[in-house]
XYZ file of C-alpha atoms in Angstrom:
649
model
C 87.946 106.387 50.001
C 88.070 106.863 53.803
C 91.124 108.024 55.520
C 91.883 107.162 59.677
C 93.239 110.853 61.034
C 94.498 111.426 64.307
C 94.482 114.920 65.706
C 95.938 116.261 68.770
C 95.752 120.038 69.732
C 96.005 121.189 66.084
C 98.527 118.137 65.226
C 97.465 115.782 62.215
C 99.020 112.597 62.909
C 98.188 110.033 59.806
C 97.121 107.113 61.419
C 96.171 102.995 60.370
C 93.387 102.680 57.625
C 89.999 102.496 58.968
C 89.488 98.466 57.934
C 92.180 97.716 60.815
C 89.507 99.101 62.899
C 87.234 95.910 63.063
C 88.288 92.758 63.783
C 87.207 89.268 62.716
C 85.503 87.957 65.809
C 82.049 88.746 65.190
C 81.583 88.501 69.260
C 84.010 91.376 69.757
C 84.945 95.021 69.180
C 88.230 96.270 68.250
C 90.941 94.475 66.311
C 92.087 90.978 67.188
C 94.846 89.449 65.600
C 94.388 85.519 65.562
C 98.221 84.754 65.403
C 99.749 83.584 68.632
C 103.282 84.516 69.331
C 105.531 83.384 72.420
C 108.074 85.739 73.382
C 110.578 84.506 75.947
C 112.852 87.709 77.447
C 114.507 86.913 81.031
C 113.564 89.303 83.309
C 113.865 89.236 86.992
C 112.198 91.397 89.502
C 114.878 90.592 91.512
C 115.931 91.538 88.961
C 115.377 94.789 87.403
C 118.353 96.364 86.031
C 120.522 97.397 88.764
C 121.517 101.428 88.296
C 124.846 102.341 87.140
C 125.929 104.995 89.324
C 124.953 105.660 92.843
C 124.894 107.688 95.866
C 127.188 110.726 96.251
C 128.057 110.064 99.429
C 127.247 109.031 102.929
C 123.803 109.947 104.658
C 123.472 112.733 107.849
C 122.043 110.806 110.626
C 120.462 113.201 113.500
C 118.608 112.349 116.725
C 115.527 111.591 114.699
C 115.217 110.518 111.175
C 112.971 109.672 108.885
C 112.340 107.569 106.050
C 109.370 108.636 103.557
C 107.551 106.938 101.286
C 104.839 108.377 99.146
C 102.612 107.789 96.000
C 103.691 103.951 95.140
C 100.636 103.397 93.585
C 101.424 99.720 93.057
C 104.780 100.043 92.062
C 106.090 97.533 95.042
C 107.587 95.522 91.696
C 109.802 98.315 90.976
C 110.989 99.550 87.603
C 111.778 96.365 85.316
C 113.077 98.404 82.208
C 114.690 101.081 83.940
C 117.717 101.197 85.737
C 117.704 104.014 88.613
C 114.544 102.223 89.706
C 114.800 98.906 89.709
C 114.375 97.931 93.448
C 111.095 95.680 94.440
C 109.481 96.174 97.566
C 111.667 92.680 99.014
C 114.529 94.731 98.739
C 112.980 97.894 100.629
C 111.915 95.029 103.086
C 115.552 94.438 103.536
C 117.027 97.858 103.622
C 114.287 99.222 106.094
C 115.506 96.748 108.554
C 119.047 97.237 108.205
C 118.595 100.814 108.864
C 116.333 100.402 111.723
C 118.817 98.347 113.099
C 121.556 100.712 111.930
C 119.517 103.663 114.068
C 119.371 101.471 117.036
C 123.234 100.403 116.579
C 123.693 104.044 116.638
C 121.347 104.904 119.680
C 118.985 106.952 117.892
C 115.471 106.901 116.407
C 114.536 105.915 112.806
C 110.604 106.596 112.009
C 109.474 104.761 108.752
C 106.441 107.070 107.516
C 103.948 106.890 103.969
C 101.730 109.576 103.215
C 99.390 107.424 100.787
C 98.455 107.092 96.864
C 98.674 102.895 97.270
C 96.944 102.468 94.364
C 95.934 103.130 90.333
C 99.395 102.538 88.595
C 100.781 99.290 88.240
C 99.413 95.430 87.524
C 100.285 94.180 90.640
C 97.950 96.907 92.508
C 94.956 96.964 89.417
C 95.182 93.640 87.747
C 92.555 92.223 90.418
C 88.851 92.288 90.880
C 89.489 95.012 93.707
C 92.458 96.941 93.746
C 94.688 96.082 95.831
C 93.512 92.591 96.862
C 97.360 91.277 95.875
C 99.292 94.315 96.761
C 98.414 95.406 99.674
C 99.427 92.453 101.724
C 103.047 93.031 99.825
C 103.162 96.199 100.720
C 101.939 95.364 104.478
C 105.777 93.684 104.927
C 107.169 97.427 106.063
C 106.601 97.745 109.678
C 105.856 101.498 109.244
C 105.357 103.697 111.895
C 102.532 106.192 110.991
C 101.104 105.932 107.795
C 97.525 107.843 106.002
C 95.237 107.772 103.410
C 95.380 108.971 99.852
C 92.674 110.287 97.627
C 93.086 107.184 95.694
C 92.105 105.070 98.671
C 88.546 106.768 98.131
C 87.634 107.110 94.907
C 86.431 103.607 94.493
C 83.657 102.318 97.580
C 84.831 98.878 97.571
C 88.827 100.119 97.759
C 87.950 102.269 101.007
C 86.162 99.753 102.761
C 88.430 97.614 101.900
C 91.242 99.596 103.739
C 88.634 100.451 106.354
C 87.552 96.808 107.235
C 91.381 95.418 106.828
C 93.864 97.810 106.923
C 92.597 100.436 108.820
C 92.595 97.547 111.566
C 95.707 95.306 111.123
C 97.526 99.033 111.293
C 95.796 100.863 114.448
C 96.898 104.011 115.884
C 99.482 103.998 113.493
C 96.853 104.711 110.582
C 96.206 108.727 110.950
C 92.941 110.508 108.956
C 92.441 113.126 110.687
C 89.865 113.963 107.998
C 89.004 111.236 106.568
C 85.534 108.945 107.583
C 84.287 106.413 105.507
C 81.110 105.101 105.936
C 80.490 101.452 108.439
C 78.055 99.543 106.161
C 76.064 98.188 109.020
C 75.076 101.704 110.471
C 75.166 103.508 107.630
C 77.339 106.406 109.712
C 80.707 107.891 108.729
C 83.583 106.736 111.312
C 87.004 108.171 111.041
C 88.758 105.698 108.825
C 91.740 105.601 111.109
C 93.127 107.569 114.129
C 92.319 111.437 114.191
C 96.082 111.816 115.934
C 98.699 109.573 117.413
C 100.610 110.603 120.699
C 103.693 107.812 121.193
C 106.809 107.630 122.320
C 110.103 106.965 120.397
C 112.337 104.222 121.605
C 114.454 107.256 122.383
C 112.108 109.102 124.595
C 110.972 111.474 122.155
C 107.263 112.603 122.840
C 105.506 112.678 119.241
C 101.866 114.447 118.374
C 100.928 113.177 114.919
C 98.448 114.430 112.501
C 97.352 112.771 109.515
C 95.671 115.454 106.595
C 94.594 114.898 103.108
C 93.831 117.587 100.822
C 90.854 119.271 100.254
C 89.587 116.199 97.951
C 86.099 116.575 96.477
C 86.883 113.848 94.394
C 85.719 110.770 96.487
C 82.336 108.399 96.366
C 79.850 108.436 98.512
C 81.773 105.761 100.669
C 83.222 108.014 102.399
C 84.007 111.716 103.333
C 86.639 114.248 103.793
C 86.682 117.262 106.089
C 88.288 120.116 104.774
C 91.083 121.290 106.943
C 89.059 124.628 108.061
C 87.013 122.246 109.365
C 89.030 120.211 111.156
C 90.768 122.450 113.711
C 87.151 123.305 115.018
C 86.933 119.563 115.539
C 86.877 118.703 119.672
C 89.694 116.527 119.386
C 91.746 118.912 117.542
C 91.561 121.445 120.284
C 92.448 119.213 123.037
C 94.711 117.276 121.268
C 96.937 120.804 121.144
C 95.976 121.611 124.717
C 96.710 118.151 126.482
C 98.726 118.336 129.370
C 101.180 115.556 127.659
C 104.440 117.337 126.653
C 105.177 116.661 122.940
C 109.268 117.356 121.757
C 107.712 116.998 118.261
C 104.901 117.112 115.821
C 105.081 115.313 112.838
C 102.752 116.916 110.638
C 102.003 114.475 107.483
C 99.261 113.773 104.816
C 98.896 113.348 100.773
C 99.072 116.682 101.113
C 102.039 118.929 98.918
C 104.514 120.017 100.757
C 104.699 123.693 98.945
C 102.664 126.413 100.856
C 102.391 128.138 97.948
C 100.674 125.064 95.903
C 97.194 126.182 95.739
C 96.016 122.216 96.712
C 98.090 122.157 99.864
C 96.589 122.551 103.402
C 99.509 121.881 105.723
C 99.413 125.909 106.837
C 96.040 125.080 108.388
C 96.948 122.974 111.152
C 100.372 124.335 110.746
C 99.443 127.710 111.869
C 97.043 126.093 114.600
C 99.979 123.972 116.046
C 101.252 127.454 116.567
C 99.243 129.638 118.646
C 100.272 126.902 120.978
C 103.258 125.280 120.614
C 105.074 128.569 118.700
C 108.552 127.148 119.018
C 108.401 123.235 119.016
C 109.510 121.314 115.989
C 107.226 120.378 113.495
C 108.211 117.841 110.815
C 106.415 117.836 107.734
C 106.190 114.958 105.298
C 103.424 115.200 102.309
C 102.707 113.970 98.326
C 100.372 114.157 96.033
C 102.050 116.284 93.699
C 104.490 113.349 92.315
C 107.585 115.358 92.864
C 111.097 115.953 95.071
C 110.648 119.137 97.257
C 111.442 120.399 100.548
C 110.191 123.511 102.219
C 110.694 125.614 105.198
C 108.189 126.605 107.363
C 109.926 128.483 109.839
C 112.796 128.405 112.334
C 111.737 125.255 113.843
C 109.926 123.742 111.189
C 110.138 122.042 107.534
C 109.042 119.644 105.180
C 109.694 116.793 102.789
C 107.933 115.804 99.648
C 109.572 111.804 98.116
C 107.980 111.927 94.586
C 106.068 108.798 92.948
C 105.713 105.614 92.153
C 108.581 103.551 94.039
C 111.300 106.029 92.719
C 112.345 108.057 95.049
C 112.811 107.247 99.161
C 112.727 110.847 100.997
C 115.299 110.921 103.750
C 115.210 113.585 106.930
C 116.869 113.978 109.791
C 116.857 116.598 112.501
C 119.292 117.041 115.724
C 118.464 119.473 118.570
C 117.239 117.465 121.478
C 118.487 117.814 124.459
C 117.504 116.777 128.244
C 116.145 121.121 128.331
C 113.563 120.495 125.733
C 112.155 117.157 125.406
C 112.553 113.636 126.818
C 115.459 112.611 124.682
C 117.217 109.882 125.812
C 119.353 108.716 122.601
C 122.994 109.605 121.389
C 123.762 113.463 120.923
C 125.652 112.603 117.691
C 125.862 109.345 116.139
C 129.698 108.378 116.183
C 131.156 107.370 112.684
C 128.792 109.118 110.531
C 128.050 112.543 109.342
C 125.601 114.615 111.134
C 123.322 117.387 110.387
C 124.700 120.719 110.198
C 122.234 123.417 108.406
C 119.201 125.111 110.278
C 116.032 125.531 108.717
C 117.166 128.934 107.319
C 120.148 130.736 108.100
C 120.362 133.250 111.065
C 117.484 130.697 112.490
C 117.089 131.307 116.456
C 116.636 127.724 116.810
C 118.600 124.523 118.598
C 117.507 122.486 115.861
C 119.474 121.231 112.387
C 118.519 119.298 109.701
C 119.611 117.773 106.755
C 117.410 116.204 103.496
C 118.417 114.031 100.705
C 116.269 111.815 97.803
C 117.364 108.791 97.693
C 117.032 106.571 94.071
C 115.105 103.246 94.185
C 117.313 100.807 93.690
C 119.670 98.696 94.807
C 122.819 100.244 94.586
C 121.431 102.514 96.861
C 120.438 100.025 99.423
C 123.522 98.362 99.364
C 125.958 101.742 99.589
C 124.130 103.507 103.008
C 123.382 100.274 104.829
C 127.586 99.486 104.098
C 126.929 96.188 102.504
C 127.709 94.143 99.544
C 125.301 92.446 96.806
C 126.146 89.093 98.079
C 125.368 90.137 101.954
C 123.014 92.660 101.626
C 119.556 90.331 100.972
C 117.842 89.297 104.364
C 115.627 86.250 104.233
C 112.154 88.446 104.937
C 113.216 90.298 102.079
C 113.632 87.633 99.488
C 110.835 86.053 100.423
C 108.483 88.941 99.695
C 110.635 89.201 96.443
C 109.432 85.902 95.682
C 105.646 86.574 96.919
C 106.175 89.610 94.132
C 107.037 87.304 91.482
C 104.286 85.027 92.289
C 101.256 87.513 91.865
C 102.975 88.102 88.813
C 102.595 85.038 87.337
C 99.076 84.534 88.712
C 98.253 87.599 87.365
C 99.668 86.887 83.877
C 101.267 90.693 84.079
C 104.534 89.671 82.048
C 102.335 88.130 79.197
C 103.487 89.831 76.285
C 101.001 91.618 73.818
C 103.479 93.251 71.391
C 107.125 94.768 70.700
C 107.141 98.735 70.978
C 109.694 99.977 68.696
C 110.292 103.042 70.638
C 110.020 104.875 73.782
C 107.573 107.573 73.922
C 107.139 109.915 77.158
C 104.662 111.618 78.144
C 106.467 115.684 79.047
C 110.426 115.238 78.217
C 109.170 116.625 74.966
C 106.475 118.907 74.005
C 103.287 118.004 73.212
C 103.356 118.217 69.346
C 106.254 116.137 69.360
C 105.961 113.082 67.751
C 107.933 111.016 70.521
C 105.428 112.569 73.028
C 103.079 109.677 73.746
C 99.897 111.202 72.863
C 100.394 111.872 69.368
C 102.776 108.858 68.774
C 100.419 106.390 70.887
C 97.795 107.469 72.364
C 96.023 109.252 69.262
C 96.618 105.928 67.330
C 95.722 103.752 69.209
C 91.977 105.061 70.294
C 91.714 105.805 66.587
C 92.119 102.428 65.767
C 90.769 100.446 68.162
C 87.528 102.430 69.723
C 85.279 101.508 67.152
C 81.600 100.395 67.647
C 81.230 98.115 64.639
C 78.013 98.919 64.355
C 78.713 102.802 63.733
C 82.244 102.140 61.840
C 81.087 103.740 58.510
C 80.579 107.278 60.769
C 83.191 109.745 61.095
C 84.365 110.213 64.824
C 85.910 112.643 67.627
C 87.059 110.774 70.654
C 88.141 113.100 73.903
C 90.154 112.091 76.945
C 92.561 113.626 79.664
C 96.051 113.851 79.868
C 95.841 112.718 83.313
C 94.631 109.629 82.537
C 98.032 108.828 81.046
C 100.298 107.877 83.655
C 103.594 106.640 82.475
C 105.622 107.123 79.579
C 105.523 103.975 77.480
C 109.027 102.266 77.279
C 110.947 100.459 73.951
C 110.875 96.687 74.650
C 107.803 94.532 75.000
C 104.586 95.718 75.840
C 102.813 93.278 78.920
C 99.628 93.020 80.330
C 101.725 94.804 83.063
C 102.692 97.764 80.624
C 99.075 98.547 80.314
C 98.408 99.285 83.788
C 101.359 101.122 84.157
C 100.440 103.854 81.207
C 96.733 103.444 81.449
C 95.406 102.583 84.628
C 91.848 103.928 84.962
C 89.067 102.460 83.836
C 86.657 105.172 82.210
C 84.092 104.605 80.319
C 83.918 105.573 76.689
C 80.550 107.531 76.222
C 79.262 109.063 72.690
C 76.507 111.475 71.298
C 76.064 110.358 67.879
C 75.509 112.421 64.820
C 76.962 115.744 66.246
C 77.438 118.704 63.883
C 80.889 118.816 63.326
C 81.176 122.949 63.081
C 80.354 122.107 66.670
C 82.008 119.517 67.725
C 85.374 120.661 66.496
C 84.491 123.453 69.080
C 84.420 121.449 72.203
C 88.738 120.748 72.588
C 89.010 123.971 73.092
C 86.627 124.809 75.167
C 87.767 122.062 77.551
C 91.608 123.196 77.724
C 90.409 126.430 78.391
C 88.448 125.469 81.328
C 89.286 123.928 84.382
C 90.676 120.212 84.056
C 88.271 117.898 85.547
C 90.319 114.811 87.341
C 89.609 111.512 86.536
C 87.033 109.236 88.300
C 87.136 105.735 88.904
C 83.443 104.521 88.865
C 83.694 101.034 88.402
C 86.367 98.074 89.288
C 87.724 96.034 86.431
C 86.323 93.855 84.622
C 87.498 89.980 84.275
C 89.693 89.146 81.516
C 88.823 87.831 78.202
C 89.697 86.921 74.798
C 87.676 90.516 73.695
C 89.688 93.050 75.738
C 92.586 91.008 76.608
C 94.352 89.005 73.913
C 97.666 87.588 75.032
C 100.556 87.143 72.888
C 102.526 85.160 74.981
C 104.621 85.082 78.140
C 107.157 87.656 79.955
C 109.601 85.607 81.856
C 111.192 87.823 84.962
C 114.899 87.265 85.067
C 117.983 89.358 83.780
C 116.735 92.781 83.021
C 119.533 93.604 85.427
C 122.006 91.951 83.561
C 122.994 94.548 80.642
C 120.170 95.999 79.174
C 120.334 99.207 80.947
C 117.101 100.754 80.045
C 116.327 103.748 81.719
C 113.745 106.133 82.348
C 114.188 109.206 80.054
C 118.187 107.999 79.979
C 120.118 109.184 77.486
C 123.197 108.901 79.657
C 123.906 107.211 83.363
C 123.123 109.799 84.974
C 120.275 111.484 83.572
C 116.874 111.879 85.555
C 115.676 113.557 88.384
C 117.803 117.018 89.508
C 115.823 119.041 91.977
C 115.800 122.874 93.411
C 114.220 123.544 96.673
C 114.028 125.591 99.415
C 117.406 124.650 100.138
C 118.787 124.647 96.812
C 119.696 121.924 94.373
C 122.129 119.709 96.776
C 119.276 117.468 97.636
C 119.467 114.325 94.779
C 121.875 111.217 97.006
C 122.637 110.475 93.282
C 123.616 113.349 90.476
C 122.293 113.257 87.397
C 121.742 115.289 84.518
C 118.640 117.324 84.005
C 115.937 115.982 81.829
C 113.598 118.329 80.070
C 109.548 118.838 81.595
C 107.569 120.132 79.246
C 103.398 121.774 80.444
C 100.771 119.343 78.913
C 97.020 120.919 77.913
C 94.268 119.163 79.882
C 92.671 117.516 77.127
C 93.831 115.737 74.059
C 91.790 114.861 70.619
C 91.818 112.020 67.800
C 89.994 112.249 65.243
C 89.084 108.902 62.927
C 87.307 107.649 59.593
C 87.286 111.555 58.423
C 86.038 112.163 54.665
C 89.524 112.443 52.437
C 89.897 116.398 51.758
C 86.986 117.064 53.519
C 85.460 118.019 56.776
C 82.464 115.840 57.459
C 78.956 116.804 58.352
C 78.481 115.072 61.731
C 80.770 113.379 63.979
C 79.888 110.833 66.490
C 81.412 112.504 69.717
C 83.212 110.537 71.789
C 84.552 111.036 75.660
C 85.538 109.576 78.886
C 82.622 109.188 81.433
C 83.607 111.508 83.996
C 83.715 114.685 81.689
C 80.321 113.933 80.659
C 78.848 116.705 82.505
C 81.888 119.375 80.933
C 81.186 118.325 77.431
C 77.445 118.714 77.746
C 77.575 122.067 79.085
C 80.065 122.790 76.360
C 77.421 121.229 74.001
C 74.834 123.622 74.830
C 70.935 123.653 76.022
C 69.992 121.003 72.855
C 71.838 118.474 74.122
C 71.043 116.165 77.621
C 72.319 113.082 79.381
C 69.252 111.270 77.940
C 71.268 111.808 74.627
C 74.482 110.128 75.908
C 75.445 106.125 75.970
C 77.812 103.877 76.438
C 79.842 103.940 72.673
C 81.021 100.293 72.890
C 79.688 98.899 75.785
C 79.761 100.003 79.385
C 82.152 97.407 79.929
C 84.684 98.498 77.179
C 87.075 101.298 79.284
C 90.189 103.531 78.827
C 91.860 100.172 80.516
C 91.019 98.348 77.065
C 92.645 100.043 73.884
C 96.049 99.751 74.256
C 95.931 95.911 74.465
C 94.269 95.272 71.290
C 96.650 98.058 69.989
C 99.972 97.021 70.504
C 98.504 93.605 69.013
C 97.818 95.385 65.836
C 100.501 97.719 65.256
C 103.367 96.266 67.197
C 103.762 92.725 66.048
C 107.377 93.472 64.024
C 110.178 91.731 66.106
C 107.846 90.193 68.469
C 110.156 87.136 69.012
C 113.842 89.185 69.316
C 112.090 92.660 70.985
C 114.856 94.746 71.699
C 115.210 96.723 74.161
C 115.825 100.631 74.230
C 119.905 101.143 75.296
C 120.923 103.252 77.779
């Protein structure tokens, strides 16, 4: 008798038997189940669930401020089981222009700025043949000011000439790479993708130098190429940029680029320390990503930086006062009347004119509603329910509330550690790849399949599981590879060799595949109204308040709303499952199973016998890490399908 075993990092996990492995349709792999269910829950994305508790209290407007967005990767839907987040990007539409108009009420400037990461996340960004054919003209509606690249504008050749041939174009000058070229198709030469630097004036006068950096990313196709930032500051344009007569009152410094000096990835103190030799005392305003969290940093007396988190939750806020008619061209209010201002230098005893102040802001809509002083009745503007309702329409097009099964739990993916059976790997993630990557032709062999942590992006919520729900935790599309007929005494040995080596980060060969009734059977239909009504489901929410509480340099007064800390616990690089294993026994051989991108990583770990001429695609080349968890939650999740409750908060 054969036994299905899951195994993560030395965790046994006992899994479904091995004859739920193989469906019935001879034409494809993986489980099917033939029984169709409807499932009706009202859900609107206007219509999230709004958040219980909001801001603790009014925002510091300076001269200049700033509104940051970073790392949405698709999320322009917002949050639709989860309370703190539940804004969608019609409501962002909305509150930007209120506070634009608030900052021009006031007499001062407001620059709107993203630092990049627009897609890999969510349906509404991956669902389509290219990402971000739907989203991008969604997320377009945000007159933003500067905006740059991200390394997952690159990774894919048709998503970064795609942002290149459009984008790059509808947004000008306002689109900073400063090291960034991708390649123009017709000349085969690398261009910069947009603008090296912006010089512009505010509507206050305010003389802005702007510089656009990405990380060192090695990560990108051939498409295109980045400069690393040693490089850059012995480009021309660099050194005259810094030497032009033009007097600039500010530099905004910004990129997908951590904000953290002391994060090994970040590059900011490149051009930082550049800006200077020259300019030793102007202000420098930094605004980065990349790293997914809340941070700001202090560069000096005169300088420091914001970092706005991920995915649509958080909306970085900064403001600065210090202008004067002495040192720039400032021309707006010297203290907004009626509001508070900013008050705290960059570090105390700091021999500088300028103060600041910083705050994170929750997406949703209690927020928008509390610091643009309005009520849910007047708050909407027309431009913003319309892109609400162009939201709700790629939706439907893209079948992303079609319902595949009922998860009867939530399972995250660090709030507990990785052993844990609530932690998503061993409670889903192990399963479900057990179960469901099977080659039917090789089901009678025992198997090791590998993948990365990273790949998982998003802890997996109670409620029903959509065609959206599978972007959101598993958004990459990586080939399953296999060498069959490894000896197990050394395949066992190849885990830990990878978590004790360097992580390698995913890759995103190909663009997905269409649809179809092999890797995408539906179970039905997600209506979008009423999740704000009184579900309250939350992200990681045991109480109201719970999520997000942040130290930096400034200390932990940052969060607009308070909440109650929520446990992060360190993840290894790789995780294991282990399937169709001899009862009692260890087997000989193992078919060895892995993403594509670590191909090169498990070879070496291998050893000299084995080559690339001994790997192939295990399924088919067409069958990714995009494909499990559909079949999956058909197989395992089917128990209150038609009354799927919800997790409470």
């Amino acid at each position: 008798m054969n036994k299905t075993l899951g195994i993560v990092g030395g965790l046994v996990v006992a899994l479904l038997p091995t004859a739920l492995a193989c469906g019935t349709d001879a034409s494809c792999y993986g489980p099917l189940n033939t029984v169709e269910h409807v499932r009706h829950v009202k859900r609107i994305q206007p219509g999230a669930p709004n958040a219980a508790y909001g801001p603790k209290g009014p925002l510091e407007w300076g001269q200049l401020n700033f509104l940051h967005t970073t790392d949405t990767h698709g999320w322009l839907e917002g949050h639709l089981k989860e309370q703190n987040y539940g804004a969608d990007w019609g409501d962002f539409v909305t509150f930007t222009r209120r506070m634009k108009q608030t900052a021009g009420n006031m007499g001062v400037d407001l620059l709107l700025v993203d630092t990049g990461d627009l897609h890999d996340g969510n349906g509404v960004s991956d669902a389509t043949k290219i990402d971000g054919t739907s989203s991008m003209p969604i997320f377009n509606e945000i007159d933003y000011d500067l905006l740059t690249v991200g390394n997952h504008e690159l990774y894919v050749s048709e998503v970064a000439y795609q942002m290149s041939t459009t984008w790059a174009r509808k947004w000008g000058d306002r689109y900073v790479t400063s090291n960034v070229k991708v390649m123009d198709p017709a000349t085969g030469k690398y261009e910069y993708l947009g603008a090296t630097h912006r010089y512009f004036t505010t509507k206050k006068g305010l003389r802005v130098m702007a510089f656009g950096l990405l990380f060192d990313f090695t990560g990108n196709s051939n498409a295109s190429q980045v400069l690393k930032a040693a490089d850059v500051v012995k480009e021309p344009w660099f050194g005259e940029a810094l030497a032009a007569k033009e007097p600039v009152d500010v530099f905004v410094l910004f990129g997908h680029n951590p904000v953290r000096q002391t994060d090994s990835s970040s590059t900011f103190s490149v051009l930082f320390g550049e800006i200077r030799k020259l300019h030793p005392t102007t202000p420098v305003q930094i605004l980065g990503g990349h790293s997914h969290i809340r941070d700001f940093a202090v560069y000096d007396d005169n300088a420091v930086g914001i970092e706005s988190g991920r995915y649509c939750e958080t909306l970085g806020w900064m403001s600065m006062t210090g202008f004067s008619s002495g040192n720039s061209g400032y021309n707006g209010v010297k203290n907004p009347h009626g509001v508070a201002n900013p008050t705290r230098p960059a570090r105390p005893g700091a021999k500088s004119p300028f103060v600041y102040s910083r705050r994170y802001l929750d997406w949703n809509r209690r927020t928008f509603i509390y610091h643009t002083k309005q009520t849910e009745k007047a708050f909407d503007y027309g431009s913003g329910l319309r892109v609400t309702g162009e939201l709700t329409e790629v939706r439907e097009e893209l079948k992303l509330g079609d319902v595949y099964g009922c998860a009867p739990q939530t399972w995250c993916i660090s709030c507990v550690p990785f052993e844990n059976s609530t932690n998503i790997f061993p409670g889903v993630i192990v399963p479900a790849v057990s179960s469901v990557v099977v080659n039917k032709t090789r089901a009678d062999k025992s198997r090791l399949i590998i993948g990365n942590t990273g790949a998982i992006r998003f802890d997996l919520h109670q409620g029903p599981f959509t065609y959206d729900d599978n972007f959101i935790v598993s958004p990459f599309r990586d080939v399953f590879l296999y060498v069959p007929d490894v000896p197990y005494d050394l395949a066992k040995t190849i885990l830990p060799k990878l978590n004790k080596g360097p992580v390698n980060k995913r890759h995103l060969a190909t663009m997905p595949v269409p649809r179809d009734s092999c890797t995408d059977p539906s179970l039905g239909y997600l209506t979008r109204r009423e999740m704000r009504e009184s579900h309250g489901v939350v992200r990681r929410q045991e109480i109201v308040t719970s999520g997000y509480v942040t130290t930096d340099d400034w200390g932990s007064d940052g969060d607009d709303t308070e909440h109650s800390h929520i446990p992060n616990y360190s993840l290894p690089g790789y995780w294991q499952a282990q399937a169709n294993f001899p009862e009692g026994k260890d087997p000989e051989a193992v078919d060895l199973i892995f993403f594509d991108f670590i191909e090169s990583l498990v070879l070496a770990d291998l050893g000299a016998n084995y080559t690339a001429a001994m790997v192939s695609c295990y399924i088919d080349c067409s069958f990714t890490s995009q494909d499990f968890m559909l079949p999956y939650a058909k197989l395992a999740w089917q128990d209150n399908i038609n009354n799927c409750p919800l997790a409470q908060s």
